Coordinates of C-alpha atoms and ligand atoms in Angstrom, one line a residue:
X1 CA 0.0 0.0 0.0
X2 CA 1.3 3.5 -0.9
X3 CA 1.4 6.4 1.4
X4 CA 1.5 9.3 -1.0
X5 CA -1.1 10.3 -3.6
X6 CA -0.8 9.0 -7.1
X7 CA -0.2 11.4 -10.0
X8 CA -3.6 12.3 -11.5
X9 CA -3.6 12.1 -15.3
X10 CA -6.2 14.8 -15.9
X11 CA -7.2 15.2 -19.6
X12 CA -8.7 18.7 -19.5
X13 CA -5.5 20.8 -19.2
X14 CA -3.9 18.8 -22.1
X15 CA -7.1 19.1 -24.1
X16 CA -7.3 22.8 -23.6
X17 CA -3.8 23.2 -25.1
X18 CA -4.8 21.0 -28.1
X19 CA -8.1 22.9 -28.6
X20 CA -6.3 26.3 -28.6
X21 CA -4.0 25.0 -31.4
X22 CA -7.0 23.7 -33.4
X23 CA -8.8 27.0 -33.0
X24 CA -5.8 28.9 -34.5
X25 CA -5.7 26.3 -37.4
X26 CA -9.4 26.8 -38.0
X27 CA -9.0 30.6 -38.1
X28 CA -6.2 30.3 -40.6
X29 CA -8.3 27.8 -42.7
X30 CA -11.3 30.2 -42.8
X31 CA -9.1 33.2 -43.8
X32 CA -7.6 31.1 -46.7
X33 CA -10.7 29.3 -47.9
X34 CA -13.5 31.6 -46.9
X35 CA -15.5 28.9 -45.2
X36 CA -15.3 26.8 -42.0
X37 CA -14.0 23.2 -42.1
X38 CA -16.9 20.8 -41.8
X39 CA -17.4 17.7 -39.7
X40 CA -20.4 15.5 -40.3
X41 CA -21.5 13.2 -37.5
X42 CA -23.8 10.5 -38.8
X43 CA -26.3 9.3 -36.2
X44 CA -28.5 6.3 -37.0
X45 CA -31.6 6.1 -34.8
X46 CA -31.9 7.6 -31.4
X47 CA -29.5 6.0 -28.9
X48 CA -29.0 7.8 -25.5
X49 CA -25.2 7.2 -24.9
X50 CA -24.4 8.1 -28.5
X51 CA -26.5 11.2 -28.3
X52 CA -24.5 12.5 -25.2
X53 CA -21.2 11.8 -26.9
X54 CA -22.5 13.5 -30.1
X55 CA -23.6 16.6 -28.2
X56 CA -20.0 16.9 -26.8
X57 CA -18.5 16.6 -30.2
X58 CA -20.7 19.3 -31.7
X59 CA -20.2 21.6 -28.7
X60 CA -16.4 21.1 -29.2
X61 CA -16.8 22.0 -32.9
X62 CA -18.7 25.2 -32.1
X63 CA -16.2 26.4 -29.6
X64 CA -13.3 26.3 -32.1
X65 CA -15.3 27.5 -35.2
X66 CA -15.7 24.1 -37.0
X67 CA -18.9 23.6 -38.9
X68 CA -20.1 20.5 -37.0
X69 CA -23.4 19.1 -38.3
X70 CA -25.4 16.1 -37.3
X71 CA -26.8 14.0 -40.1
X72 CA -29.7 12.1 -38.6
X73 CA -30.7 8.9 -40.3
X74 CA -33.9 7.1 -39.2
X75 CA -33.2 3.9 -37.2
X76 CA -35.2 1.9 -39.8
X77 CA -32.8 2.8 -42.6
X78 CA -31.1 -0.1 -44.4
X79 CA -27.4 -0.6 -44.9
X80 CA -27.8 0.5 -48.5
X81 CA -29.6 3.7 -47.5
X82 CA -26.9 4.5 -45.0
X83 CA -24.1 3.8 -47.5
X84 CA -25.8 6.1 -50.0
X85 CA -25.8 8.9 -47.3
X86 CA -22.1 8.4 -46.5
X87 CA -21.3 8.4 -50.2
X88 CA -23.0 11.8 -50.5
X89 CA -20.9 13.1 -47.6
X90 CA -17.8 11.6 -49.2
X91 CA -18.4 13.7 -52.3
X92 CA -19.3 17.0 -50.4
X93 CA -16.2 19.2 -50.6
X94 CA -17.3 21.2 -47.5
X95 CA -17.3 18.1 -45.4
X96 CA -13.7 17.4 -44.4
X97 CA -14.4 14.6 -41.9
X98 CA -17.1 12.0 -41.2
X99 CA -17.8 10.1 -38.0
X100 CA -20.4 7.4 -37.8
X101 CA -21.8 7.2 -34.3
X102 CA -21.7 3.8 -32.7
X103 CA -23.4 1.5 -31.9
X104 CA -25.4 1.0 -35.1
X105 CA -28.7 -0.7 -35.1
X106 CA -28.3 -4.5 -35.3
X107 CA -29.8 -4.8 -38.8
X108 CA -27.1 -2.6 -40.3
X109 CA -23.8 -4.2 -41.4
X110 CA -21.1 -2.2 -39.6
X111 CA -18.5 -3.5 -42.0
X112 CA -20.4 -2.4 -45.1
X113 CA -20.8 1.1 -43.6
X114 CA -17.1 1.5 -42.6
X115 CA -15.9 0.2 -45.9
X116 CA -17.9 3.0 -47.6
X117 CA -16.2 5.8 -45.7
X118 CA -13.6 7.8 -47.8
X119 CA -10.5 6.9 -45.8
X120 CA -9.2 10.4 -46.2
X121 CA -12.3 11.7 -44.4
X122 CA -12.3 8.9 -41.8
X123 CA -10.9 11.0 -39.0
X124 CA -11.7 8.3 -36.3
X125 CA -9.6 5.7 -38.1
X126 CA -12.2 2.9 -38.7
X127 CA -11.7 2.3 -42.4
X128 CA -9.7 -0.9 -43.2
X129 CA -7.0 1.3 -44.9
X130 CA -6.5 3.4 -41.7
X131 CA -6.6 0.3 -39.5
X132 CA -4.1 -1.4 -41.8
X133 CA -1.7 1.6 -41.8
X134 CA -1.8 1.5 -38.0
X135 CA -1.2 -2.3 -37.9
X136 CA 1.9 -1.8 -40.1
X137 CA 3.2 1.1 -38.0
X138 CA 2.6 3.7 -40.8
X139 CA 0.8 7.0 -40.2
X140 CA -2.9 7.3 -40.9
X141 CA -6.0 8.3 -39.0
X142 CA -6.0 6.5 -35.6
X143 CA -9.1 6.1 -33.5
X144 CA -9.2 9.2 -31.3
X145 CA -9.8 7.5 -28.0
X146 CA -6.8 5.2 -28.5
X147 CA -4.7 8.1 -29.5
X148 CA -5.9 10.1 -26.5
X149 CA -4.9 7.3 -24.1
X150 CA -1.3 7.3 -25.4
X151 CA -1.0 11.0 -25.8
X152 CA -2.1 11.5 -22.2
X153 CA 0.8 9.4 -21.0
X154 CA 3.2 11.4 -23.2
X155 CA 1.8 14.7 -21.9
X156 CA 2.6 13.5 -18.3
X157 CA 6.0 12.4 -19.4
X158 CA 5.4 8.7 -18.7
X159 CA 7.7 6.7 -20.9
X160 CA 6.2 3.4 -21.8
X161 CA 9.4 2.1 -23.5
X162 CA 10.1 -1.4 -22.2
X163 CA 7.1 -1.5 -19.8
X164 CA 4.9 -4.6 -19.5
X165 CA 1.6 -3.2 -20.7
X166 CA -1.8 -5.0 -20.4
X167 CA -4.6 -3.7 -22.5
X168 CA -8.0 -5.0 -21.3
X169 CA -10.4 -5.0 -24.3
X170 CA -9.8 -5.9 -28.0
X171 CA -12.4 -3.8 -29.9
X172 CA -11.4 -2.3 -33.2
X173 CA -12.2 1.2 -32.0
X174 CA -10.3 1.1 -28.7
X175 CA -8.5 -2.0 -27.4
X176 CA -6.7 -3.1 -30.6
X177 CA -5.5 0.4 -31.7
X178 CA -4.3 1.2 -28.1
X179 CA -2.3 -2.1 -28.2
X180 CA -0.8 -1.2 -31.6
X181 CA 0.1 2.4 -30.5
X182 CA 1.8 1.1 -27.3
X183 CA 3.8 -1.4 -29.3
X184 CA 4.9 1.5 -31.5
X185 CA 6.1 3.2 -28.3
X186 CA 8.2 0.0 -27.5
X187 CA 6.0 -1.4 -24.7
X188 CA 5.7 -5.1 -24.3
X189 CA 2.0 -5.5 -24.9
X190 CA -0.5 -8.2 -23.9
X191 CA -4.2 -7.8 -24.9
X192 CA -6.8 -9.3 -22.6
X193 CA -10.4 -10.1 -23.3
X194 CA -13.3 -12.2 -22.1
X195 CA -11.5 -15.5 -22.9
X196 CA -8.3 -14.5 -21.0
X197 CA -7.5 -17.0 -18.3
X198 CA -6.6 -15.4 -15.0
X199 CA -7.1 -11.7 -15.7
X200 CA -6.0 -10.8 -12.1
X201 CA -2.8 -12.7 -12.5
X202 CA -2.0 -11.1 -15.8
X203 CA -2.8 -7.6 -14.6
X204 CA -0.6 -8.1 -11.5
X205 CA 2.4 -8.4 -13.9
X206 CA 1.7 -5.1 -15.6
X207 CA 3.6 -1.8 -15.2
X208 CA 0.9 -0.2 -17.3
X209 CA -2.8 -1.2 -17.4
X210 CA -5.1 0.3 -20.0
X211 CA -8.7 -0.7 -19.5
X212 CA -11.4 -0.5 -22.2
X213 CA -13.9 -3.2 -21.3
X214 CA -17.1 -1.3 -20.4
X215 CA -17.4 -3.2 -17.1
X216 CA -17.5 -1.0 -13.9
X217 CA -15.1 -2.1 -11.2
X218 CA -13.5 -4.8 -13.3
X219 CA -10.0 -3.8 -12.1
X220 CA -9.5 -3.5 -8.4
X221 CA -6.6 -2.2 -6.4
X222 CA -5.7 -5.7 -5.2
X223 CA -5.2 -6.8 -8.8
X224 CA -2.6 -4.1 -9.5
X225 CA 1.2 -4.2 -9.2
X226 CA 2.4 -1.5 -6.7
X227 CA 3.5 1.6 -8.6
X228 CA 1.6 0.6 -11.8
X229 CA 0.3 3.3 -14.2
X230 CA -3.5 3.0 -14.9
X231 CA -5.4 4.4 -17.9
X232 CA -9.1 3.9 -17.5
X233 CA -11.0 4.4 -20.8
X234 CA -14.2 2.8 -19.6
X235 CA -17.3 5.0 -19.4
X236 CA -20.2 3.5 -17.5
X237 CA -23.3 5.0 -15.9
X238 CA -23.9 3.6 -12.4
X239 CA -26.6 5.1 -10.3
X240 CA -26.7 8.2 -12.4
X241 CA -22.9 8.7 -12.1
X242 CA -20.2 8.2 -14.7
X243 CA -17.6 5.7 -13.6
X244 CA -14.8 3.9 -15.3
X245 CA -13.8 0.2 -15.4
X246 CA -11.3 0.6 -12.5
X247 CA -12.3 0.7 -8.9
X248 CA -10.8 4.1 -8.4
X249 CA -10.4 4.4 -4.6
X250 CA -8.8 1.0 -4.1
X251 CA -6.5 1.6 -7.2
X252 CA -5.3 4.9 -5.8
X253 CA -3.9 3.0 -2.8
X254 CA -1.5 1.1 -5.1
X255 CA -0.8 3.0 -8.3
X256 CA 1.8 5.7 -9.1
X257 CA -0.5 7.4 -11.7
X258 CA -4.1 7.1 -12.8
X259 CA -6.7 8.8 -15.0
X260 CA -9.8 10.1 -13.3
X261 CA -13.2 9.1 -14.8
X262 CA -14.7 11.4 -15.9
X263 CA -12.0 13.9 -16.8
X264 CA -9.2 11.6 -18.0
X265 CA -9.1 10.2 -21.5
X266 CA -12.6 11.6 -22.5
X267 CA -11.8 15.3 -22.8
X268 CA -8.6 14.7 -24.8
X269 CA -10.4 12.3 -27.2
X270 CA -12.6 15.2 -28.5
X271 CA -9.6 17.6 -28.8
X272 CA -7.7 14.9 -30.8
X273 CA -10.7 14.3 -33.0
X274 CA -10.8 18.0 -33.9
X275 CA -7.1 18.0 -34.6
X276 CA -7.5 15.1 -36.9
X277 CA -10.3 16.9 -38.7
X278 CA -8.0 19.9 -39.4
X279 CA -5.5 17.5 -41.0
X280 CA -8.3 16.1 -43.1
X281 CA -9.4 19.6 -44.1
X282 CA -5.9 20.7 -45.1
X283 CA -4.8 17.4 -46.5
X284 CA -1.8 17.2 -44.1
X285 CA -0.4 14.6 -41.7
X286 CA -2.4 11.4 -41.6
X287 CA -4.7 12.7 -44.5
X288 CA -1.6 13.1 -46.7
X289 CA -0.4 9.6 -45.8
X290 CA -3.8 8.2 -46.7
X291 CA -3.8 10.1 -50.0
X292 CA -0.4 8.8 -50.9
X293 CA -1.3 5.2 -49.9
X294 CA -4.4 5.4 -52.1
X295 CA -2.3 6.7 -55.0
X296 CA 0.3 4.0 -54.6
X297 CA -2.5 1.3 -54.5
X298 CA -4.0 2.7 -57.7
X299 CA -0.5 2.5 -59.3
X300 CA -0.4 6.3 -59.8
Ligands
LIG401 P1 -16.7 -3.1 -26.7 O1 -17.9 -3.6 -26.0 O2 -16.7 -3.1 -28.2 O3 -15.4 -4.0 -26.3 C1 -15.2 -4.3 -24.9 C2 -13.9 -5.2 -24.9 O4 -13.7 -5.5 -23.5 C3 -14.1 -6.6 -25.6 O5 -12.9 -6.9 -26.3 C4 -14.4 -7.6 -24.5 O6 -13.8 -8.8 -24.8 C5 -13.6 -6.9 -23.3 N1 -14.2 -7.3 -22.1 C6 -15.5 -7.1 -21.7 N2 -15.7 -7.6 -20.4 C7 -14.5 -8.2 -20.0 C8 -14.0 -8.9 -18.9 N3 -14.9 -9.1 -17.9 N4 -12.8 -9.3 -18.8 C9 -11.9 -9.0 -19.9 N5 -12.3 -8.4 -21.0 C10 -13.5 -8.0 -21.1 O7 -16.4 -1.7 -26.1 P2 -15.5 -0.5 -26.7 O8 -14.2 -0.9 -27.0 O9 -16.3 0.3 -27.7 O10 -15.5 0.5 -25.4 C11 -14.9 0.0 -24.2 C12 -15.1 1.1 -23.1 O11 -14.6 2.3 -23.5 C13 -16.6 1.3 -22.9 O12 -16.8 1.6 -21.5 C14 -16.9 2.6 -23.6 O13 -17.9 3.4 -23.1 C15 -15.5 3.3 -23.4 N6 -15.2 4.3 -24.4 C16 -14.6 5.5 -24.0 C17 -14.3 6.5 -24.9 C18 -13.6 7.7 -24.3 O14 -13.5 8.7 -25.0 N7 -13.1 7.6 -23.1 C19 -14.6 6.4 -26.3 C20 -15.1 5.0 -26.7 C21 -15.4 4.1 -25.8 P3 -14.4 -9.8 -26.0 O15 -13.8 -9.2 -27.2 O16 -13.9 -11.1 -25.6 O17 -15.9 -9.7 -25.9

């Protein structure tokens, strides 16, 4: 048990710096082009958790001068209808970035929708081209939450090089990209999921634990190695409160650094998303890498 307080990995101060940089980029873009960069958030049906997240994204856009718009599609829409709408946004020159809000209704093929996104507008890194670039260690659009988790560690000067890292969760949007990013930072990475034997035993070996399971209280202080660093990506509503996947109070007795929930990865996720939108709008950074990859694949 530790006697001093762990370092709190708060996302808001880091996010504020990122947003200020994005705001300056947006102003320069408007001066040059005469219009605001556009972000389209596609919402299929009415889903409460998505709606809250969506509201935060649009609010973040407004604050920095981005033209954020919600494209509402009725929940009864078919995969074909949704693909048609995404294709229309792909061709709209004022729309620099497109996000499709998850989860989609069960009758819609997630894969068919993701494959339709223009990879150079796919600012949340879901398209197979962007996922492939990340898997190969090349630059492209990376899921913003995963990037936020790793950027938060960097902002607090936590060097993961050589650390034993356990990522709990293997979704395409969070767990897998976090694991790939940590590998890129030279951590020794193990990914855990529901079929993992002895999760507590595995977590006990970890210098860094990143949790994205969506299970409140999954990771308890007693499971953690003393001095471990913990990044809690989970967002769960329990008794009207937002909590993570880590039992915060017991973890604080053991760890050297930990993200609060809310206030950790979440605020930085939105700032990173807007930064990625500006790359898409200007055709720089990951957008340029995607463009060049597409050209090479077309043999141009
Ligand atoms: P998914 O449900 O898609 O994936 C959850 C993953 O956790 C799965 O791989 C699952 O394993 C694993 N898992 C679930 N229960 C356990 C368990 N008991 N033991 C070990 N592994 C388990 O969720 P997402 O990846 O989309 O999201 C994860 C969490 O992150 C959620 O709480 C979500 O709200 C939050 N989130 C936070 C964001 C932010 O900005 N902070 C943004 C996006 C998501 P298996 O594959 O075997 O089923």
